[in-house]
Amino acid sequence: MKKWLVSILLILIPTLLIGCGKNDSAEGKKQIPNDGISQSVVNTIKENNAKESAEKKQTTEKKQSDEKKQTSDKKQSNEVKQEQTESPKKEEIKKEVNKAPTQEKKSSSTDKTEKKSNAPPKDTKKNDVATTKKPASGKKDKYQTDPVPKDKPKPVEPGDPAVVPTKKLTVTISIVCDTILNNMDKFNQDKLSVLPKDGVIMAKRTVEFSEGESVLDVLKRETRASKIQMEMEFYPAYNSAYIEGINNIYEFDCGELSGWMYKVNGWFPNYGASRYELKDGDVIEWVYTCDLGRDVGGYVEGVENQ
């Protein structure tokens, strides 16, 4: 009996030991993968955390960039609005500063027809027309010139009278702008250097001319001989020349009603200087008006001046 029990124990003990060894081996084998999975999870978590941290950082940086951009855009928008708000004010100031010159320029560049609204329009407003005597009633000629008084010379067309160089006659001529001295508040201050102190550009002098020549012919020759600047423009529609400036003093330099006019023997012709044929002994006077001829006796509205 004892032998039998010992035999059984001898059989069971190794079996139990082998089973425990297998369990330990299985547990050991199982531990290895478990450790591997844990490490992978940890690594994954770390990677996810790093990724999330990078995304948060990127999101933060983008948000800051967007905020800066919005701030910059808002600032630019405010500056644009401010500029738009101030722009009309600046434009108003600019217009106000340039108000007088703009009006003068407008008067200078106004359509020729408007300038010549008084017969003959071009001639009337400036040296081509202003007259101290109302024109006689009647139709205008083909160059829009009103009929001249019966006792005054009729206009001739440039080139019509034959010039006779061999026949010399004399006239007197003078050029003054003394009216400006009484209107210095209106005068272009940039032109002070060309304004004579006494207002006399060319003192009265006797000069020769050829029979058939016009007032303009004498003016051109004498200003050139005296080295006095003179600028003119010819208007085919009026078949006449218009004197814009003498001695660098131009129309509108002393207000919007200013400009050059001429008179012969005390009369302001209602046509251009290029259409006035001279006679021996004529007295030519070029004068500068600051008030459409009123200040030089060249135009008095509603009053006839023989």
PDB file of C-alpha atoms in Angstrom:
ATOM      1  CA  MET A   1       0.000   0.000   0.000  1.00  0.00           C
ATOM      2  CA  LYS A   2       2.740   2.437   0.920  1.00  0.00           C
ATOM      3  CA  LYS A   3       4.596   1.585  -2.212  1.00  0.00           C
ATOM      4  CA  TRP A   4       1.530   2.311  -4.217  1.00  0.00           C
ATOM      5  CA  LEU A   5       1.107   5.780  -2.653  1.00  0.00           C
ATOM      6  CA  VAL A   6       4.761   6.596  -3.209  1.00  0.00           C
ATOM      7  CA  SER A   7       4.454   5.605  -6.827  1.00  0.00           C
ATOM      8  CA  ILE A   8       1.441   7.818  -7.249  1.00  0.00           C
ATOM      9  CA  LEU A   9       3.240  10.784  -5.631  1.00  0.00           C
ATOM     10  CA  LEU A  10       6.284  10.226  -7.784  1.00  0.00           C
ATOM     11  CA  ILE A  11       4.039  10.399 -10.841  1.00  0.00           C
ATOM     12  CA  LEU A  12       2.039  13.455  -9.674  1.00  0.00           C
ATOM     13  CA  ILE A  13       4.951  15.590  -8.507  1.00  0.00           C
ATOM     14  CA  PRO A  14       6.758  15.726 -11.869  1.00  0.00           C
ATOM     15  CA  THR A  15       3.439  16.290 -13.602  1.00  0.00           C
ATOM     16  CA  LEU A  16       2.673  19.230 -11.324  1.00  0.00           C
ATOM     17  CA  LEU A  17       6.136  20.645 -11.776  1.00  0.00           C
ATOM     18  CA  ILE A  18       5.876  20.366 -15.542  1.00  0.00           C
ATOM     19  CA  GLY A  19       2.413  22.085 -15.460  1.00  0.00           C
ATOM     20  CA  CYS A  20       3.748  24.934 -13.354  1.00  0.00           C
ATOM     21  CA  GLY A  21       6.659  25.303 -15.674  1.00  0.00           C
ATOM     22  CA  LYS A  22       4.314  25.518 -18.634  1.00  0.00           C
ATOM     23  CA  ASN A  23       2.151  28.109 -16.886  1.00  0.00           C
ATOM     24  CA  ASP A  24       5.191  30.172 -15.999  1.00  0.00           C
ATOM     25  CA  SER A  25       6.417  29.851 -19.540  1.00  0.00           C
ATOM     26  CA  ALA A  26       3.040  30.863 -20.910  1.00  0.00           C
ATOM     27  CA  GLU A  27       2.845  33.769 -18.546  1.00  0.00           C
ATOM     28  CA  GLY A  28       6.344  34.770 -19.502  1.00  0.00           C
ATOM     29  CA  LYS A  29       5.496  34.507 -23.135  1.00  0.00           C
ATOM     30  CA  LYS A  30       2.355  36.533 -22.575  1.00  0.00           C
ATOM     31  CA  GLN A  31       4.314  39.221 -20.700  1.00  0.00           C
ATOM     32  CA  ILE A  32       6.541  39.895 -23.635  1.00  0.00           C
ATOM     33  CA  PRO A  33       3.742  40.924 -26.003  1.00  0.00           C
ATOM     34  CA  ASN A  34       1.982  42.831 -23.265  1.00  0.00           C
ATOM     35  CA  ASP A  35       5.117  44.893 -22.690  1.00  0.00           C
ATOM     36  CA  GLY A  36       5.399  45.509 -26.439  1.00  0.00           C
ATOM     37  CA  ILE A  37       1.808  46.704 -26.733  1.00  0.00           C
ATOM     38  CA  SER A  38       2.229  49.039 -23.803  1.00  0.00           C
ATOM     39  CA  GLN A  39       5.335  50.594 -25.296  1.00  0.00           C
ATOM     40  CA  SER A  40       3.561  51.050 -28.669  1.00  0.00           C
ATOM     41  CA  VAL A  41       0.625  52.708 -26.967  1.00  0.00           C
ATOM     42  CA  VAL A  42       2.949  55.006 -25.081  1.00  0.00           C
ATOM     43  CA  ASN A  43       4.761  55.874 -28.255  1.00  0.00           C
ATOM     44  CA  THR A  44       1.458  56.502 -30.042  1.00  0.00           C
ATOM     45  CA  ILE A  45       0.251  58.719 -27.205  1.00  0.00           C
ATOM     46  CA  LYS A  46       3.491  60.646 -27.267  1.00  0.00           C
ATOM     47  CA  GLU A  47       3.247  61.055 -31.017  1.00  0.00           C
ATOM     48  CA  ASN A  48      -0.386  62.181 -30.745  1.00  0.00           C
ATOM     49  CA  ASN A  49       0.525  64.602 -27.981  1.00  0.00           C
ATOM     50  CA  ALA A  50       3.383  65.983 -30.054  1.00  0.00           C
ATOM     51  CA  LYS A  51       1.106  66.250 -33.071  1.00  0.00           C
ATOM     52  CA  GLU A  52      -1.606  67.962 -31.045  1.00  0.00           C
ATOM     53  CA  SER A  53       0.972  70.318 -29.555  1.00  0.00           C
ATOM     54  CA  ALA A  54       2.269  71.160 -33.046  1.00  0.00           C
ATOM     55  CA  GLU A  55      -1.283  71.694 -34.313  1.00  0.00           C
ATOM     56  CA  LYS A  56      -2.091  73.908 -31.347  1.00  0.00           C
ATOM     57  CA  LYS A  57       1.080  75.895 -31.943  1.00  0.00           C
ATOM     58  CA  GLN A  58       0.295  76.192 -35.636  1.00  0.00           C
ATOM     59  CA  THR A  59      -3.296  77.180 -34.841  1.00  0.00           C
ATOM     60  CA  THR A  60      -2.085  79.774 -32.343  1.00  0.00           C
ATOM     61  CA  GLU A  61       0.417  81.192 -34.784  1.00  0.00           C
ATOM     62  CA  LYS A  62      -2.210  81.323 -37.540  1.00  0.00           C
ATOM     63  CA  LYS A  63      -4.656  82.986 -35.183  1.00  0.00           C
ATOM     64  CA  GLN A  64      -2.053  85.582 -34.201  1.00  0.00           C
ATOM     65  CA  SER A  65      -1.190  86.135 -37.871  1.00  0.00           C
ATOM     66  CA  ASP A  66      -4.870  86.537 -38.744  1.00  0.00           C
ATOM     67  CA  GLU A  67      -5.325  88.969 -35.861  1.00  0.00           C
ATOM     68  CA  LYS A  68      -2.323  91.011 -37.019  1.00  0.00           C
ATOM     69  CA  LYS A  69      -3.628  91.008 -40.590  1.00  0.00           C
ATOM     70  CA  GLN A  70      -7.097  92.057 -39.425  1.00  0.00           C
ATOM     71  CA  THR A  71      -5.543  94.809 -37.338  1.00  0.00           C
ATOM     72  CA  SER A  72      -3.445  95.945 -40.301  1.00  0.00           C
ATOM     73  CA  ASP A  73      -6.428  95.796 -42.683  1.00  0.00           C
ATOM     74  CA  LYS A  74      -8.542  97.713 -40.196  1.00  0.00           C
ATOM     75  CA  LYS A  75      -5.824 100.338 -39.830  1.00  0.00           C
ATOM     76  CA  GLN A  76      -5.484 100.671 -43.606  1.00  0.00           C
ATOM     77  CA  SER A  77      -9.261 100.857 -43.924  1.00  0.00           C
ATOM     78  CA  ASN A  78      -9.383 103.604 -41.305  1.00  0.00           C
ATOM     79  CA  GLU A  79      -6.583 105.472 -43.087  1.00  0.00           C
ATOM     80  CA  VAL A  80      -8.429 105.178 -46.412  1.00  0.00           C
ATOM     81  CA  LYS A  81     -11.644 106.401 -44.808  1.00  0.00           C
ATOM     82  CA  GLN A  82      -9.784 109.259 -43.171  1.00  0.00           C
ATOM     83  CA  GLU A  83      -8.121 110.127 -46.474  1.00  0.00           C
ATOM     84  CA  GLN A  84     -11.492 109.972 -48.245  1.00  0.00           C
ATOM     85  CA  THR A  85     -12.954 112.195 -45.564  1.00  0.00           C
ATOM     86  CA  GLU A  86     -10.098 114.683 -45.771  1.00  0.00           C
ATOM     87  CA  SER A  87      -9.837 114.552 -49.573  1.00  0.00           C
ATOM     88  CA  PRO A  88     -12.956 116.668 -50.246  1.00  0.00           C
ATOM     89  CA  LYS A  89     -11.730 119.208 -47.705  1.00  0.00           C
ATOM     90  CA  LYS A  90      -8.318 119.362 -49.369  1.00  0.00           C
ATOM     91  CA  GLU A  91      -9.980 119.633 -52.761  1.00  0.00           C
ATOM     92  CA  GLU A  92     -12.147 122.492 -51.507  1.00  0.00           C
ATOM     93  CA  ILE A  93      -9.074 124.273 -50.145  1.00  0.00           C
ATOM     94  CA  LYS A  94      -7.235 123.704 -53.402  1.00  0.00           C
ATOM     95  CA  LYS A  95     -10.170 125.039 -55.384  1.00  0.00           C
ATOM     96  CA  GLU A  96     -10.427 128.021 -53.083  1.00  0.00           C
ATOM     97  CA  VAL A  97      -6.715 128.790 -53.405  1.00  0.00           C
ATOM     98  CA  ASN A  98      -6.868 128.518 -57.173  1.00  0.00           C
ATOM     99  CA  LYS A  99     -10.233 130.140 -57.523  1.00  0.00           C
ATOM    100  CA  ALA A 100      -9.053 133.365 -59.141  1.00  0.00           C
ATOM    101  CA  PRO A 101      -6.556 131.750 -61.545  1.00  0.00           C
ATOM    102  CA  THR A 102      -9.138 129.144 -62.521  1.00  0.00           C
ATOM    103  CA  GLN A 103     -11.669 131.796 -63.372  1.00  0.00           C
ATOM    104  CA  GLU A 104      -9.082 133.680 -65.341  1.00  0.00           C
ATOM    105  CA  LYS A 105      -8.033 130.580 -67.192  1.00  0.00           C
ATOM    106  CA  LYS A 106     -11.631 129.789 -67.931  1.00  0.00           C
ATOM    107  CA  SER A 107     -12.127 133.243 -69.319  1.00  0.00           C
ATOM    108  CA  SER A 108      -8.987 132.809 -71.382  1.00  0.00           C
ATOM    109  CA  SER A 109      -9.951 129.408 -72.753  1.00  0.00           C
ATOM    110  CA  THR A 110     -13.663 130.061 -73.109  1.00  0.00           C
ATOM    111  CA  ASP A 111     -15.071 129.333 -76.513  1.00  0.00           C
ATOM    112  CA  LYS A 112     -14.136 132.033 -78.979  1.00  0.00           C
ATOM    113  CA  THR A 113     -17.816 132.671 -79.602  1.00  0.00           C
ATOM    114  CA  GLU A 114     -18.445 133.482 -75.942  1.00  0.00           C
ATOM    115  CA  LYS A 115     -15.465 135.814 -75.851  1.00  0.00           C
ATOM    116  CA  LYS A 116     -16.903 137.575 -78.806  1.00  0.00           C
ATOM    117  CA  SER A 117     -20.427 137.845 -77.454  1.00  0.00           C
ATOM    118  CA  ASN A 118     -20.274 141.627 -77.873  1.00  0.00           C
ATOM    119  CA  ALA A 119     -19.927 142.624 -81.490  1.00  0.00           C
ATOM    120  CA  PRO A 120     -17.472 141.805 -82.717  1.00  0.00           C
ATOM    121  CA  PRO A 121     -17.048 139.530 -79.689  1.00  0.00           C
ATOM    122  CA  LYS A 122     -13.307 139.006 -79.767  1.00  0.00           C
ATOM    123  CA  ASP A 123     -12.662 142.524 -80.874  1.00  0.00           C
ATOM    124  CA  THR A 124     -15.030 144.075 -78.359  1.00  0.00           C
ATOM    125  CA  LYS A 125     -13.672 142.598 -75.166  1.00  0.00           C
ATOM    126  CA  LYS A 126     -10.037 143.336 -75.854  1.00  0.00           C
ATOM    127  CA  ASN A 127      -7.746 145.281 -78.127  1.00  0.00           C
ATOM    128  CA  ASP A 128      -9.627 143.997 -81.155  1.00  0.00           C
ATOM    129  CA  VAL A 129     -12.921 145.655 -80.373  1.00  0.00           C
ATOM    130  CA  ALA A 130     -13.482 147.812 -77.331  1.00  0.00           C
ATOM    131  CA  THR A 131     -14.890 151.109 -78.434  1.00  0.00           C
ATOM    132  CA  THR A 132     -16.028 154.326 -76.786  1.00  0.00           C
ATOM    133  CA  LYS A 133     -18.806 154.696 -79.291  1.00  0.00           C
ATOM    134  CA  LYS A 134     -21.783 152.462 -79.818  1.00  0.00           C
ATOM    135  CA  PRO A 135     -21.548 150.807 -83.225  1.00  0.00           C
ATOM    136  CA  ALA A 136     -23.948 152.029 -85.839  1.00  0.00           C
ATOM    137  CA  SER A 137     -27.050 149.954 -86.326  1.00  0.00           C
ATOM    138  CA  GLY A 138     -26.830 147.484 -89.156  1.00  0.00           C
ATOM    139  CA  LYS A 139     -25.608 144.039 -90.075  1.00  0.00           C
ATOM    140  CA  LYS A 140     -22.230 142.687 -89.171  1.00  0.00           C
ATOM    141  CA  ASP A 141     -19.754 141.940 -91.917  1.00  0.00           C
ATOM    142  CA  LYS A 142     -18.647 138.420 -92.774  1.00  0.00           C
ATOM    143  CA  TYR A 143     -16.041 138.603 -89.995  1.00  0.00           C
ATOM    144  CA  GLN A 144     -18.637 139.440 -87.335  1.00  0.00           C
ATOM    145  CA  THR A 145     -17.624 143.109 -87.100  1.00  0.00           C
ATOM    146  CA  ASP A 146     -20.337 145.650 -86.305  1.00  0.00           C
ATOM    147  CA  PRO A 147     -20.676 148.638 -88.646  1.00  0.00           C
ATOM    148  CA  VAL A 148     -18.250 151.396 -87.645  1.00  0.00           C
ATOM    149  CA  PRO A 149     -19.265 155.032 -87.183  1.00  0.00           C
ATOM    150  CA  LYS A 150     -19.554 156.937 -90.447  1.00  0.00           C
ATOM    151  CA  ASP A 151     -16.689 159.286 -89.641  1.00  0.00           C
ATOM    152  CA  LYS A 152     -14.272 156.500 -88.710  1.00  0.00           C
ATOM    153  CA  PRO A 153     -11.995 154.394 -90.938  1.00  0.00           C
ATOM    154  CA  LYS A 154     -13.506 151.176 -92.233  1.00  0.00           C
ATOM    155  CA  PRO A 155     -11.595 147.952 -91.603  1.00  0.00           C
ATOM    156  CA  VAL A 156      -9.474 146.523 -94.392  1.00  0.00           C
ATOM    157  CA  GLU A 157      -8.475 142.926 -94.766  1.00  0.00           C
ATOM    158  CA  PRO A 158      -4.818 141.990 -94.255  1.00  0.00           C
ATOM    159  CA  GLY A 159      -3.092 141.883 -97.605  1.00  0.00           C
ATOM    160  CA  ASP A 160      -5.769 143.880 -99.401  1.00  0.00           C
ATOM    161  CA  PRO A 161      -4.095 147.294 -99.310  1.00  0.00           C
ATOM    162  CA  ALA A 162      -0.944 147.234-101.381  1.00  0.00           C
ATOM    163  CA  VAL A 163       2.035 148.234 -99.288  1.00  0.00           C
ATOM    164  CA  VAL A 164       4.207 150.856-100.976  1.00  0.00           C
ATOM    165  CA  PRO A 165       7.672 150.526 -99.369  1.00  0.00           C
ATOM    166  CA  THR A 166       9.019 153.527-101.232  1.00  0.00           C
ATOM    167  CA  LYS A 167       6.424 155.859 -99.792  1.00  0.00           C
ATOM    168  CA  LYS A 168       7.374 156.586 -96.201  1.00  0.00           C
ATOM    169  CA  LEU A 169       4.957 158.196 -93.779  1.00  0.00           C
ATOM    170  CA  THR A 170       5.113 158.785 -90.017  1.00  0.00           C
ATOM    171  CA  VAL A 171       3.002 157.927 -87.003  1.00  0.00           C
ATOM    172  CA  THR A 172       3.520 158.083 -83.259  1.00  0.00           C
ATOM    173  CA  ILE A 173       3.237 155.025 -81.030  1.00  0.00           C
ATOM    174  CA  SER A 174       3.303 154.402 -77.277  1.00  0.00           C
ATOM    175  CA  ILE A 175       2.687 151.427 -74.976  1.00  0.00           C
ATOM    176  CA  VAL A 176       1.592 151.895 -71.362  1.00  0.00           C
ATOM    177  CA  CYS A 177       0.169 149.771 -68.557  1.00  0.00           C
ATOM    178  CA  ASP A 178      -0.114 152.395 -65.809  1.00  0.00           C
ATOM    179  CA  THR A 179      -3.656 151.258 -64.924  1.00  0.00           C
ATOM    180  CA  ILE A 180      -2.072 148.259 -63.198  1.00  0.00           C
ATOM    181  CA  LEU A 181      -0.445 150.588 -60.676  1.00  0.00           C
ATOM    182  CA  ASN A 182      -3.922 151.446 -59.399  1.00  0.00           C
ATOM    183  CA  ASN A 183      -4.906 147.774 -59.203  1.00  0.00           C
ATOM    184  CA  MET A 184      -1.900 146.118 -57.607  1.00  0.00           C
ATOM    185  CA  ASP A 185      -4.166 143.970 -55.451  1.00  0.00           C
ATOM    186  CA  LYS A 186      -5.366 142.237 -58.619  1.00  0.00           C
ATOM    187  CA  PHE A 187      -2.030 142.042 -60.399  1.00  0.00           C
ATOM    188  CA  ASN A 188      -0.165 138.754 -60.785  1.00  0.00           C
ATOM    189  CA  GLN A 189       2.599 139.048 -58.191  1.00  0.00           C
ATOM    190  CA  ASP A 190       4.830 136.773 -60.251  1.00  0.00           C
ATOM    191  CA  LYS A 191       4.981 139.523 -62.884  1.00  0.00           C
ATOM    192  CA  LEU A 192       6.259 142.336 -60.653  1.00  0.00           C
ATOM    193  CA  SER A 193       9.713 142.131 -62.222  1.00  0.00           C
ATOM    194  CA  VAL A 194       8.353 143.008 -65.686  1.00  0.00           C
ATOM    195  CA  LEU A 195       6.071 145.815 -64.528  1.00  0.00           C
ATOM    196  CA  PRO A 196       7.665 149.252 -65.163  1.00  0.00           C
ATOM    197  CA  LYS A 197       7.624 151.481 -62.094  1.00  0.00           C
ATOM    198  CA  ASP A 198       5.898 154.257 -64.015  1.00  0.00           C
ATOM    199  CA  GLY A 199       3.797 151.901 -66.131  1.00  0.00           C
ATOM    200  CA  VAL A 200       5.443 153.030 -69.383  1.00  0.00           C
ATOM    201  CA  ILE A 201       6.714 150.188 -71.576  1.00  0.00           C
ATOM    202  CA  MET A 202       7.394 152.318 -74.631  1.00  0.00           C
ATOM    203  CA  ALA A 203       7.373 156.077 -74.379  1.00  0.00           C
ATOM    204  CA  LYS A 204       5.676 158.016 -77.165  1.00  0.00           C
ATOM    205  CA  ARG A 205       7.856 158.081 -80.254  1.00  0.00           C
ATOM    206  CA  THR A 206       7.557 159.019 -83.914  1.00  0.00           C
ATOM    207  CA  VAL A 207       8.327 156.239 -86.356  1.00  0.00           C
ATOM    208  CA  GLU A 208       8.174 155.639 -90.069  1.00  0.00           C
ATOM    209  CA  PHE A 209       5.883 153.249 -91.863  1.00  0.00           C
ATOM    210  CA  SER A 210       5.061 152.412 -95.440  1.00  0.00           C
ATOM    211  CA  GLU A 211       1.787 153.316 -97.046  1.00  0.00           C
ATOM    212  CA  GLY A 212      -0.652 150.422 -96.758  1.00  0.00           C
ATOM    213  CA  GLU A 213       0.685 149.112 -93.448  1.00  0.00           C
ATOM    214  CA  SER A 214      -1.527 148.433 -90.432  1.00  0.00           C
ATOM    215  CA  VAL A 215      -1.345 149.220 -86.729  1.00  0.00           C
ATOM    216  CA  LEU A 216      -0.156 145.643 -86.157  1.00  0.00           C
ATOM    217  CA  ASP A 217       2.675 146.028 -88.677  1.00  0.00           C
ATOM    218  CA  VAL A 218       4.056 149.018 -86.785  1.00  0.00           C
ATOM    219  CA  LEU A 219       3.621 147.327 -83.386  1.00  0.00           C
ATOM    220  CA  LYS A 220       5.522 144.223 -84.480  1.00  0.00           C
ATOM    221  CA  ARG A 221       8.362 146.216 -86.005  1.00  0.00           C
ATOM    222  CA  GLU A 222       8.817 148.640 -83.101  1.00  0.00           C
ATOM    223  CA  THR A 223       8.611 146.040 -80.310  1.00  0.00           C
ATOM    224  CA  ARG A 224      11.113 143.882 -82.159  1.00  0.00           C
ATOM    225  CA  ALA A 225      13.453 146.844 -82.665  1.00  0.00           C
ATOM    226  CA  SER A 226      13.221 147.725 -78.955  1.00  0.00           C
ATOM    227  CA  LYS A 227      13.526 144.068 -77.868  1.00  0.00           C
ATOM    228  CA  ILE A 228      10.151 144.198 -76.163  1.00  0.00           C
ATOM    229  CA  GLN A 229       8.372 140.863 -75.898  1.00  0.00           C
ATOM    230  CA  MET A 230       5.060 140.667 -77.771  1.00  0.00           C
ATOM    231  CA  GLU A 231       2.771 137.712 -78.396  1.00  0.00           C
ATOM    232  CA  MET A 232      -0.251 137.575 -80.654  1.00  0.00           C
ATOM    233  CA  GLU A 233      -2.662 135.047 -82.124  1.00  0.00           C
ATOM    234  CA  PHE A 234      -4.477 135.200 -85.423  1.00  0.00           C
ATOM    235  CA  TYR A 235      -8.161 134.225 -85.598  1.00  0.00           C
ATOM    236  CA  PRO A 236      -9.223 133.300 -89.136  1.00  0.00           C
ATOM    237  CA  ALA A 237     -12.910 133.499 -88.225  1.00  0.00           C
ATOM    238  CA  TYR A 238     -12.415 137.201 -87.508  1.00  0.00           C
ATOM    239  CA  ASN A 239      -9.595 137.611 -90.024  1.00  0.00           C
ATOM    240  CA  SER A 240      -7.797 139.494 -87.318  1.00  0.00           C
ATOM    241  CA  ALA A 241      -4.872 139.265 -84.928  1.00  0.00           C
ATOM    242  CA  TYR A 242      -5.313 139.492 -81.195  1.00  0.00           C
ATOM    243  CA  ILE A 243      -2.552 140.813 -78.924  1.00  0.00           C
ATOM    244  CA  GLU A 244      -2.225 138.485 -75.936  1.00  0.00           C
ATOM    245  CA  GLY A 245       0.794 139.974 -74.185  1.00  0.00           C
ATOM    246  CA  ILE A 246       3.342 142.784 -74.355  1.00  0.00           C
ATOM    247  CA  ASN A 247       6.491 142.913 -72.209  1.00  0.00           C
ATOM    248  CA  ASN A 248       5.320 139.596 -70.663  1.00  0.00           C
ATOM    249  CA  ILE A 249       2.192 141.247 -69.277  1.00  0.00           C
ATOM    250  CA  TYR A 250      -0.765 139.252 -70.543  1.00  0.00           C
ATOM    251  CA  GLU A 251      -4.533 139.328 -70.563  1.00  0.00           C
ATOM    252  CA  PHE A 252      -6.008 138.423 -67.170  1.00  0.00           C
ATOM    253  CA  ASP A 253      -2.755 139.283 -65.356  1.00  0.00           C
ATOM    254  CA  CYS A 254      -4.679 141.988 -63.519  1.00  0.00           C
ATOM    255  CA  GLY A 255      -8.080 140.389 -63.127  1.00  0.00           C
ATOM    256  CA  GLU A 256     -10.529 138.623 -65.400  1.00  0.00           C
ATOM    257  CA  LEU A 257     -11.472 141.872 -67.172  1.00  0.00           C
ATOM    258  CA  SER A 258      -7.907 142.863 -68.007  1.00  0.00           C
ATOM    259  CA  GLY A 259      -6.103 142.865 -71.340  1.00  0.00           C
ATOM    260  CA  TRP A 260      -4.535 144.978 -74.095  1.00  0.00           C
ATOM    261  CA  MET A 261      -6.462 147.527 -76.171  1.00  0.00           C
ATOM    262  CA  TYR A 262      -5.433 150.041 -78.785  1.00  0.00           C
ATOM    263  CA  LYS A 263      -6.703 153.369 -79.962  1.00  0.00           C
ATOM    264  CA  VAL A 264      -5.876 155.567 -82.921  1.00  0.00           C
ATOM    265  CA  ASN A 265      -6.327 159.320 -82.667  1.00  0.00           C
ATOM    266  CA  GLY A 266      -8.234 158.810 -79.404  1.00  0.00           C
ATOM    267  CA  TRP A 267     -10.720 156.284 -80.837  1.00  0.00           C
ATOM    268  CA  PHE A 268     -10.883 152.611 -79.880  1.00  0.00           C
ATOM    269  CA  PRO A 269     -11.690 150.732 -83.119  1.00  0.00           C
ATOM    270  CA  ASN A 270     -14.191 147.896 -82.907  1.00  0.00           C
ATOM    271  CA  TYR A 271     -11.973 145.659 -85.030  1.00  0.00           C
ATOM    272  CA  GLY A 272      -8.483 144.189 -84.796  1.00  0.00           C
ATOM    273  CA  ALA A 273      -5.204 146.045 -85.174  1.00  0.00           C
ATOM    274  CA  SER A 274      -4.337 143.984 -88.243  1.00  0.00           C
ATOM    275  CA  ARG A 275      -7.373 145.468 -90.032  1.00  0.00           C
ATOM    276  CA  TYR A 276      -6.632 149.133 -89.291  1.00  0.00           C
ATOM    277  CA  GLU A 277      -4.820 150.807 -92.206  1.00  0.00           C
ATOM    278  CA  LEU A 278      -2.701 153.724 -91.018  1.00  0.00           C
ATOM    279  CA  LYS A 279      -2.630 157.239 -92.387  1.00  0.00           C
ATOM    280  CA  ASP A 280       0.154 159.741 -92.175  1.00  0.00           C
ATOM    281  CA  GLY A 281       0.263 161.467 -88.775  1.00  0.00           C
ATOM    282  CA  ASP A 282      -1.888 158.909 -86.919  1.00  0.00           C
ATOM    283  CA  VAL A 283      -1.332 158.551 -83.159  1.00  0.00           C
ATOM    284  CA  ILE A 284      -1.295 154.929 -81.960  1.00  0.00           C
ATOM    285  CA  GLU A 285      -1.687 154.160 -78.258  1.00  0.00           C
ATOM    286  CA  TRP A 286      -1.546 150.692 -76.764  1.00  0.00           C
ATOM    287  CA  VAL A 287      -3.051 150.650 -73.272  1.00  0.00           C
ATOM    288  CA  TYR A 288      -3.684 147.968 -70.700  1.00  0.00           C
ATOM    289  CA  THR A 289      -7.140 147.852 -69.136  1.00  0.00           C
ATOM    290  CA  CYS A 290      -8.031 146.255 -65.821  1.00  0.00           C
ATOM    291  CA  ASP A 291     -11.780 146.795 -66.242  1.00  0.00           C
ATOM    292  CA  LEU A 292     -12.825 145.925 -69.808  1.00  0.00           C
ATOM    293  CA  GLY A 293     -11.837 149.377 -71.057  1.00  0.00           C
ATOM    294  CA  ARG A 294     -13.779 151.403 -68.492  1.00  0.00           C
ATOM    295  CA  ASP A 295     -10.579 152.574 -66.800  1.00  0.00           C
ATOM    296  CA  VAL A 296      -9.022 153.812 -70.064  1.00  0.00           C
ATOM    297  CA  GLY A 297     -12.104 155.365 -71.667  1.00  0.00           C
ATOM    298  CA  GLY A 298     -12.495 152.498 -74.066  1.00  0.00           C
ATOM    299  CA  TYR A 299     -15.922 151.316 -72.995  1.00  0.00           C
ATOM    300  CA  VAL A 300     -18.697 152.966 -71.047  1.00  0.00           C
ATOM    301  CA  GLU A 301     -21.880 150.938 -71.044  1.00  0.00           C
ATOM    302  CA  GLY A 302     -24.967 152.823 -72.190  1.00  0.00           C
ATOM    303  CA  VAL A 303     -23.034 156.003 -72.994  1.00  0.00           C
ATOM    304  CA  GLU A 304     -21.951 157.129 -76.422  1.00  0.00           C
ATOM    305  CA  ASN A 305     -18.606 158.797 -76.642  1.00  0.00           C
ATOM    306  CA  GLN A 306     -17.866 160.437 -79.935  1.00  0.00           C
TER     307      GLN A 306
END
